[in-house]
mmCIF file of C-alpha atoms in Angstrom:
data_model
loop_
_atom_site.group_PDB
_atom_site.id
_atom_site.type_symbol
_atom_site.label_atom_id
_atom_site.label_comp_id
_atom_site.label_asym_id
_atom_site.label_seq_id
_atom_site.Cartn_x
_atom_site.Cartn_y
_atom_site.Cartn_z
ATOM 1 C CA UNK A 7 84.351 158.674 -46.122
ATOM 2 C CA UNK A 8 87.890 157.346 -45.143
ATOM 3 C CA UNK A 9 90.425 159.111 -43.149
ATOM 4 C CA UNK A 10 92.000 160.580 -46.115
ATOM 5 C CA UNK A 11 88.777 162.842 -45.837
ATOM 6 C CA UNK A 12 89.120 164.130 -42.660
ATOM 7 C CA UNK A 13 90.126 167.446 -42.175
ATOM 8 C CA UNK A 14 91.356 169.937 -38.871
ATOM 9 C CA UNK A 15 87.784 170.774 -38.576
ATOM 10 C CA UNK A 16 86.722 167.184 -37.812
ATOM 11 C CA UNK A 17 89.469 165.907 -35.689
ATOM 12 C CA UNK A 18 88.978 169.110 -33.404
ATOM 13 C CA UNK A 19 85.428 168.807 -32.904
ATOM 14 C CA UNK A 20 86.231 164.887 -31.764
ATOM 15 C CA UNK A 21 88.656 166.010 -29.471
ATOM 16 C CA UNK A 22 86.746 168.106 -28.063
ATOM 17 C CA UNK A 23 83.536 165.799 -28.323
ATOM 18 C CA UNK A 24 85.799 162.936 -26.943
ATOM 19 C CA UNK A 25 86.971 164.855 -23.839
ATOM 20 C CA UNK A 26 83.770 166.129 -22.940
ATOM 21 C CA UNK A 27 81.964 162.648 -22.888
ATOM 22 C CA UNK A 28 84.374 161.242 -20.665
ATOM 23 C CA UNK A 29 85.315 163.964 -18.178
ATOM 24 C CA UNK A 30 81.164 164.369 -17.804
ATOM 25 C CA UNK A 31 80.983 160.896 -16.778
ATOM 26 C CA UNK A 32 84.304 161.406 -14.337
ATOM 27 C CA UNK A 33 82.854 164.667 -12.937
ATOM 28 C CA UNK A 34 79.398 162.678 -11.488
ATOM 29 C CA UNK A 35 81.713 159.944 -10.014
ATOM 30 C CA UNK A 36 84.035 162.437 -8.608
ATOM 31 C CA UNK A 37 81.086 164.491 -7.236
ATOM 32 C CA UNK A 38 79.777 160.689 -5.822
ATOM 33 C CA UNK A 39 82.732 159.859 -4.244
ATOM 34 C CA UNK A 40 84.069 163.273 -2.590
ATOM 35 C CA UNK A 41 80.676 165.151 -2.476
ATOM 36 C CA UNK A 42 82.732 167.955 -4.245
ATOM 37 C CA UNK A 43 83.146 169.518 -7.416
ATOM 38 C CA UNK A 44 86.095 168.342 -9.212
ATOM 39 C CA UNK A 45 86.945 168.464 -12.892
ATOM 40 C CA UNK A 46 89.994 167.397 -15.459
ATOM 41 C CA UNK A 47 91.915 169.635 -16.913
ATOM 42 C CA UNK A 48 92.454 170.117 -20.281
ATOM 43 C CA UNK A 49 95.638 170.674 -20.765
ATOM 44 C CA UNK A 50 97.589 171.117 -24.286
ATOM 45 C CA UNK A 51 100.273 169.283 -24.926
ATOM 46 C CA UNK A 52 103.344 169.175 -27.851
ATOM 47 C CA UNK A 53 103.001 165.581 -29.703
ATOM 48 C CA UNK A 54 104.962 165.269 -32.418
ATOM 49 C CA UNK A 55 105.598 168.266 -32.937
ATOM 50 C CA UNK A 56 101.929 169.676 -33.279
ATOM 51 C CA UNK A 57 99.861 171.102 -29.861
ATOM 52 C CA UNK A 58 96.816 169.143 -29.003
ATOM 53 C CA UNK A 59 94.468 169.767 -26.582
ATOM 54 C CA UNK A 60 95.424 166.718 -24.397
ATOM 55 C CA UNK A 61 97.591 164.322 -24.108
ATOM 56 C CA UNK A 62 95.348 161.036 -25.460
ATOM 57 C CA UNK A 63 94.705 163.433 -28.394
ATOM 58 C CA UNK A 64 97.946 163.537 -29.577
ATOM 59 C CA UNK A 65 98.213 159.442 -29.198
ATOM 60 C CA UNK A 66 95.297 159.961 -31.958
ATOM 61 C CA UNK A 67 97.189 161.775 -33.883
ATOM 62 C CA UNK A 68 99.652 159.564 -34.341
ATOM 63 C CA UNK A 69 97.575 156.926 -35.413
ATOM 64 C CA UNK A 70 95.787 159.435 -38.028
ATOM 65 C CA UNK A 71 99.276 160.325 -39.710
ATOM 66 C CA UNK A 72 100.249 156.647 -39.433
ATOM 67 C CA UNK A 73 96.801 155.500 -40.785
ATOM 68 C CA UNK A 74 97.549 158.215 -43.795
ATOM 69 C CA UNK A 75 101.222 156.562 -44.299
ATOM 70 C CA UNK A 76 102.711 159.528 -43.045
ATOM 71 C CA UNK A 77 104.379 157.400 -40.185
ATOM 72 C CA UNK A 78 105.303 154.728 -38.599
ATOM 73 C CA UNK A 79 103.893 152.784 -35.904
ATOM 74 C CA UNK A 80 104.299 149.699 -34.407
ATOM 75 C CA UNK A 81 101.508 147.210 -34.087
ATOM 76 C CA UNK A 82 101.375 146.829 -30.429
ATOM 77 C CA UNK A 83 101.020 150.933 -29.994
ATOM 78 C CA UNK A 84 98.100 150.614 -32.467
ATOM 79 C CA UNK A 85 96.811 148.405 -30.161
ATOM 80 C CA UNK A 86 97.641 150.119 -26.782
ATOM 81 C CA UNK A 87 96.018 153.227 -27.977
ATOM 82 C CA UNK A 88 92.738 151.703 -29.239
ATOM 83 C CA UNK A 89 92.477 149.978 -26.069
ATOM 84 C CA UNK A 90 93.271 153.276 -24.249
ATOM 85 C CA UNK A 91 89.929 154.098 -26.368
ATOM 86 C CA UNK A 92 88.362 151.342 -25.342
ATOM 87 C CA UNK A 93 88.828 151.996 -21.390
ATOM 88 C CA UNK A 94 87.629 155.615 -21.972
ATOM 89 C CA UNK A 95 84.395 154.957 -23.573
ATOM 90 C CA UNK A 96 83.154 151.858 -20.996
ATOM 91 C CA UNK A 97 84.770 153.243 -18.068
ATOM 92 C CA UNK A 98 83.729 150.054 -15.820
ATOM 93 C CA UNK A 99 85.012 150.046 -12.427
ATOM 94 C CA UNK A 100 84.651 146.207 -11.906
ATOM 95 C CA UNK A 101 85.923 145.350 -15.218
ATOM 96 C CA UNK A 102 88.759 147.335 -14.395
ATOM 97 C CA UNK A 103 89.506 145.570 -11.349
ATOM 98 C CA UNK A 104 88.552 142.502 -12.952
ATOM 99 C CA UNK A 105 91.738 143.186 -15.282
ATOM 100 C CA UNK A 106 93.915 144.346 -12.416
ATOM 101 C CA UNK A 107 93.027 140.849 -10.649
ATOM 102 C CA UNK A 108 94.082 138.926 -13.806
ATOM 103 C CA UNK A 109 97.353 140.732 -14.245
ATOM 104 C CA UNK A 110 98.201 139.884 -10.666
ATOM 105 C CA UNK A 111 97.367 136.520 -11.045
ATOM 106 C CA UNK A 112 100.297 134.275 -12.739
ATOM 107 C CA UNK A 113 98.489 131.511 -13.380
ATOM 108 C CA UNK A 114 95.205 133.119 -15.487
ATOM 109 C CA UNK A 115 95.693 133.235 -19.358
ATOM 110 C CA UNK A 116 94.374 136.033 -20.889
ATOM 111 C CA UNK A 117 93.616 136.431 -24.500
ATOM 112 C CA UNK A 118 94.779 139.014 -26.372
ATOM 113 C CA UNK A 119 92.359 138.882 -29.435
ATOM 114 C CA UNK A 120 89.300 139.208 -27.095
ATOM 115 C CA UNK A 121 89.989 142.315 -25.812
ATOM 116 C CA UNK A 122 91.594 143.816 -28.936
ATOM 117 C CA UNK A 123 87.703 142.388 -30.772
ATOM 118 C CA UNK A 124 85.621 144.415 -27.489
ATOM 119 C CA UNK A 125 87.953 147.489 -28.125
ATOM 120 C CA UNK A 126 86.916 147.703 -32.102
ATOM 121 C CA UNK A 127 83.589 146.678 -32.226
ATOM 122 C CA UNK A 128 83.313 149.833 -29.564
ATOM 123 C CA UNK A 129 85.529 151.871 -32.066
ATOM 124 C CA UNK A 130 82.756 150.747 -34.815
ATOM 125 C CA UNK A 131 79.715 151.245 -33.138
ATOM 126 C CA UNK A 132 80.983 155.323 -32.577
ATOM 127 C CA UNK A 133 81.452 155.427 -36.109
ATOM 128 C CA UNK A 134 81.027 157.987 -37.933
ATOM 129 C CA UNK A 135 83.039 159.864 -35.195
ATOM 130 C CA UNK A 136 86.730 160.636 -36.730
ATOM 131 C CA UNK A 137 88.670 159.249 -33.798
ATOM 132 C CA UNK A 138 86.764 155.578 -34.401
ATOM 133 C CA UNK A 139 87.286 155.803 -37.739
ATOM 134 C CA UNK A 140 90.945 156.684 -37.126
ATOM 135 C CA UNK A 141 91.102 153.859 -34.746
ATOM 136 C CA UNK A 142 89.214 151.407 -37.274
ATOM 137 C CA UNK A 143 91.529 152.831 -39.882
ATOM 138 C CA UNK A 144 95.088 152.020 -38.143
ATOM 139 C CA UNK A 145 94.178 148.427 -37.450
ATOM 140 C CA UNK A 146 93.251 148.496 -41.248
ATOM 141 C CA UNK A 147 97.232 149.497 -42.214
ATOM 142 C CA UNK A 148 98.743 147.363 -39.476
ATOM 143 C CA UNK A 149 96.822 144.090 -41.634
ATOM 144 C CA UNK A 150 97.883 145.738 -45.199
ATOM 145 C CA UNK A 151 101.075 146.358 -44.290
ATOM 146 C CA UNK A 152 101.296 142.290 -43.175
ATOM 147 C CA UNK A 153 99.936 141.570 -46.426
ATOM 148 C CA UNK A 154 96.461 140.512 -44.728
ATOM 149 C CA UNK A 155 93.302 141.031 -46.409
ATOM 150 C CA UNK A 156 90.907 143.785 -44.768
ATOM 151 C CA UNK A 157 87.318 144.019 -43.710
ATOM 152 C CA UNK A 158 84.829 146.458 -45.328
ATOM 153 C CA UNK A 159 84.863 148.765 -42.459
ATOM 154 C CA UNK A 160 88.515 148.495 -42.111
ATOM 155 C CA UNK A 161 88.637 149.283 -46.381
ATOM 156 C CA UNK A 162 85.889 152.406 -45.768
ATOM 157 C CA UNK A 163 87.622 153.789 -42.874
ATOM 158 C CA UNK A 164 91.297 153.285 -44.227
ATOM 159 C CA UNK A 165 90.079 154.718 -48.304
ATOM 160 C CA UNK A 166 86.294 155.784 -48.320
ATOM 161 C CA UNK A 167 85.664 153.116 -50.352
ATOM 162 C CA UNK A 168 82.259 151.166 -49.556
ATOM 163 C CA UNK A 169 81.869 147.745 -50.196
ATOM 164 C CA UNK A 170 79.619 147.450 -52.518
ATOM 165 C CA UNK A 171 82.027 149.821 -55.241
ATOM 166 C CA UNK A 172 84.942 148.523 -54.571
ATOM 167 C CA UNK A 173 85.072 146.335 -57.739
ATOM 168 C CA UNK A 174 84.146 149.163 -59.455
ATOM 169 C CA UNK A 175 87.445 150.730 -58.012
ATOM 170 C CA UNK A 176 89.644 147.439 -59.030
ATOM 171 C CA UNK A 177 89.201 146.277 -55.432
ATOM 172 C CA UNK A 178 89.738 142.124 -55.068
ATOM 173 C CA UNK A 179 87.223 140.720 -52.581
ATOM 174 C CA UNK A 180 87.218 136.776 -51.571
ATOM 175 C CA UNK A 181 85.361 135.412 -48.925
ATOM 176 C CA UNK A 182 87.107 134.253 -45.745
ATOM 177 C CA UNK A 183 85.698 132.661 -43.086
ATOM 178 C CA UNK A 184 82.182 133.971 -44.553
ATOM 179 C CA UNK A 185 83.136 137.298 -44.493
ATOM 180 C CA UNK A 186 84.257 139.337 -47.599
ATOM 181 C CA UNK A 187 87.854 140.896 -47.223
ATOM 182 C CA UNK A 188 89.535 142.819 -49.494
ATOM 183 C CA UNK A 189 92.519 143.016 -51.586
ATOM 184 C CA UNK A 190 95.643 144.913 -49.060
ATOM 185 C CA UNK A 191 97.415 146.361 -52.094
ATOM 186 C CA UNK A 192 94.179 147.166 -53.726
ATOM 187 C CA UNK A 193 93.284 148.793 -50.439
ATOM 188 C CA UNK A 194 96.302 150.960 -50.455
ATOM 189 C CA UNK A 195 96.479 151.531 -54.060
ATOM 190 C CA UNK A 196 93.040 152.975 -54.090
ATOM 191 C CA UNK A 197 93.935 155.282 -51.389
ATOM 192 C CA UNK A 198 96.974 156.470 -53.356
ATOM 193 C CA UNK A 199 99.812 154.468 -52.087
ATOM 194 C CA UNK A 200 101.872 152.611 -55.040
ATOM 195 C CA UNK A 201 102.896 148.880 -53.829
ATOM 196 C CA UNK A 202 106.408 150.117 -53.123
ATOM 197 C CA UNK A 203 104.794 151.868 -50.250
ATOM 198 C CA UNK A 204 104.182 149.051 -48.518
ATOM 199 C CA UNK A 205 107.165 147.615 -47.219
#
């Protein structure tokens, strides 16, 4: 099932799923640290024009209408947002410092295709939740829309359409790199999106 599948139902429960995992986790290291109860708030918020629940909610939102073609996004928020994700589901203290130290530090080179790789393969092991798939989905556009060929998760999560049927939905596959990727305008043909679409 691709994102074109969700529906209000679905994105709901994973906000609400989503909030409650992490502000759990905060609450015990709150309690830790202060020896007092302490809690987030969940407060709603007007995101493009629609009220979500929270603020990070509606920054999935955005990637859900852009992963539908309903707008546009750039590449670097894409990124920003999944590795918003990312932070929120490992929430490590030393890592985070770890990070801090490096972006203090002129003379450290940091690559940005290491962290972007951590933050997906997170996104895909919470799969089937909506918001990974949402994540999974975006990253799937941003490499259609630069005519670059797309994984099979990226092609499921972006159309619904498994690997194994996608010739039997006109779907080009090659091998790259020995991994099978699929055709871009294939991809976003199949999910309803004539080539014209695709700037």
């Amino acid at each position: 099932m691709g994102v074109n599948h969700l529906n209000e139902y679905e994105l709901e429960h994973d906000n609400r799923w989503l909030f409650e995992s992490v502000t759990a986790s905060l609450d015990i290291v709150a309690r830790l640290l202060t020896e007092n109860e302490a809690s987030v708030p969940c407060v709603p918020r007007v995101v493009a024009g629609r009220v979500v629940p929270y603020s990070f909610s509606g920054r999935i939102r955005l990637l859900y209408e852009y992963a539908l073609g309903r707008k546009k996004l750039s590449k670097s928020l894409v990124e920003e947002v999944s590795l918003d994700f990312y932070r929120l589901m490992t929430l490590n203290v030393m890592q985070s410092l770890a990070e801090k130290e490096e972006d203090e530090d002129d003379d450290v080179e940091c690559s940005e295709a290491d962290p972007m790789k951590k933050a997906l393969d997170v996104a895909e092991a919470l799969l089937p939740h909506a918001i990974a798939k949402i994540i999974i989905a975006s990253h799937g556009r941003v490499k259609a829309e630069r005519n670059e060929w797309l994984t099979a998760v990226e092609m499921q999560c972006l159309c619904g359409i498994s690997a194994d049927r996608a010739s039997g939905n006109n779907i080009r596959s090659q091998v790259q790199d020995g991994i099978e990727v699929f055709h871009p305008e294939d991809v976003m043909h199949a999910m309803g999106e004539s080539e014209d679409v695709m700037e």
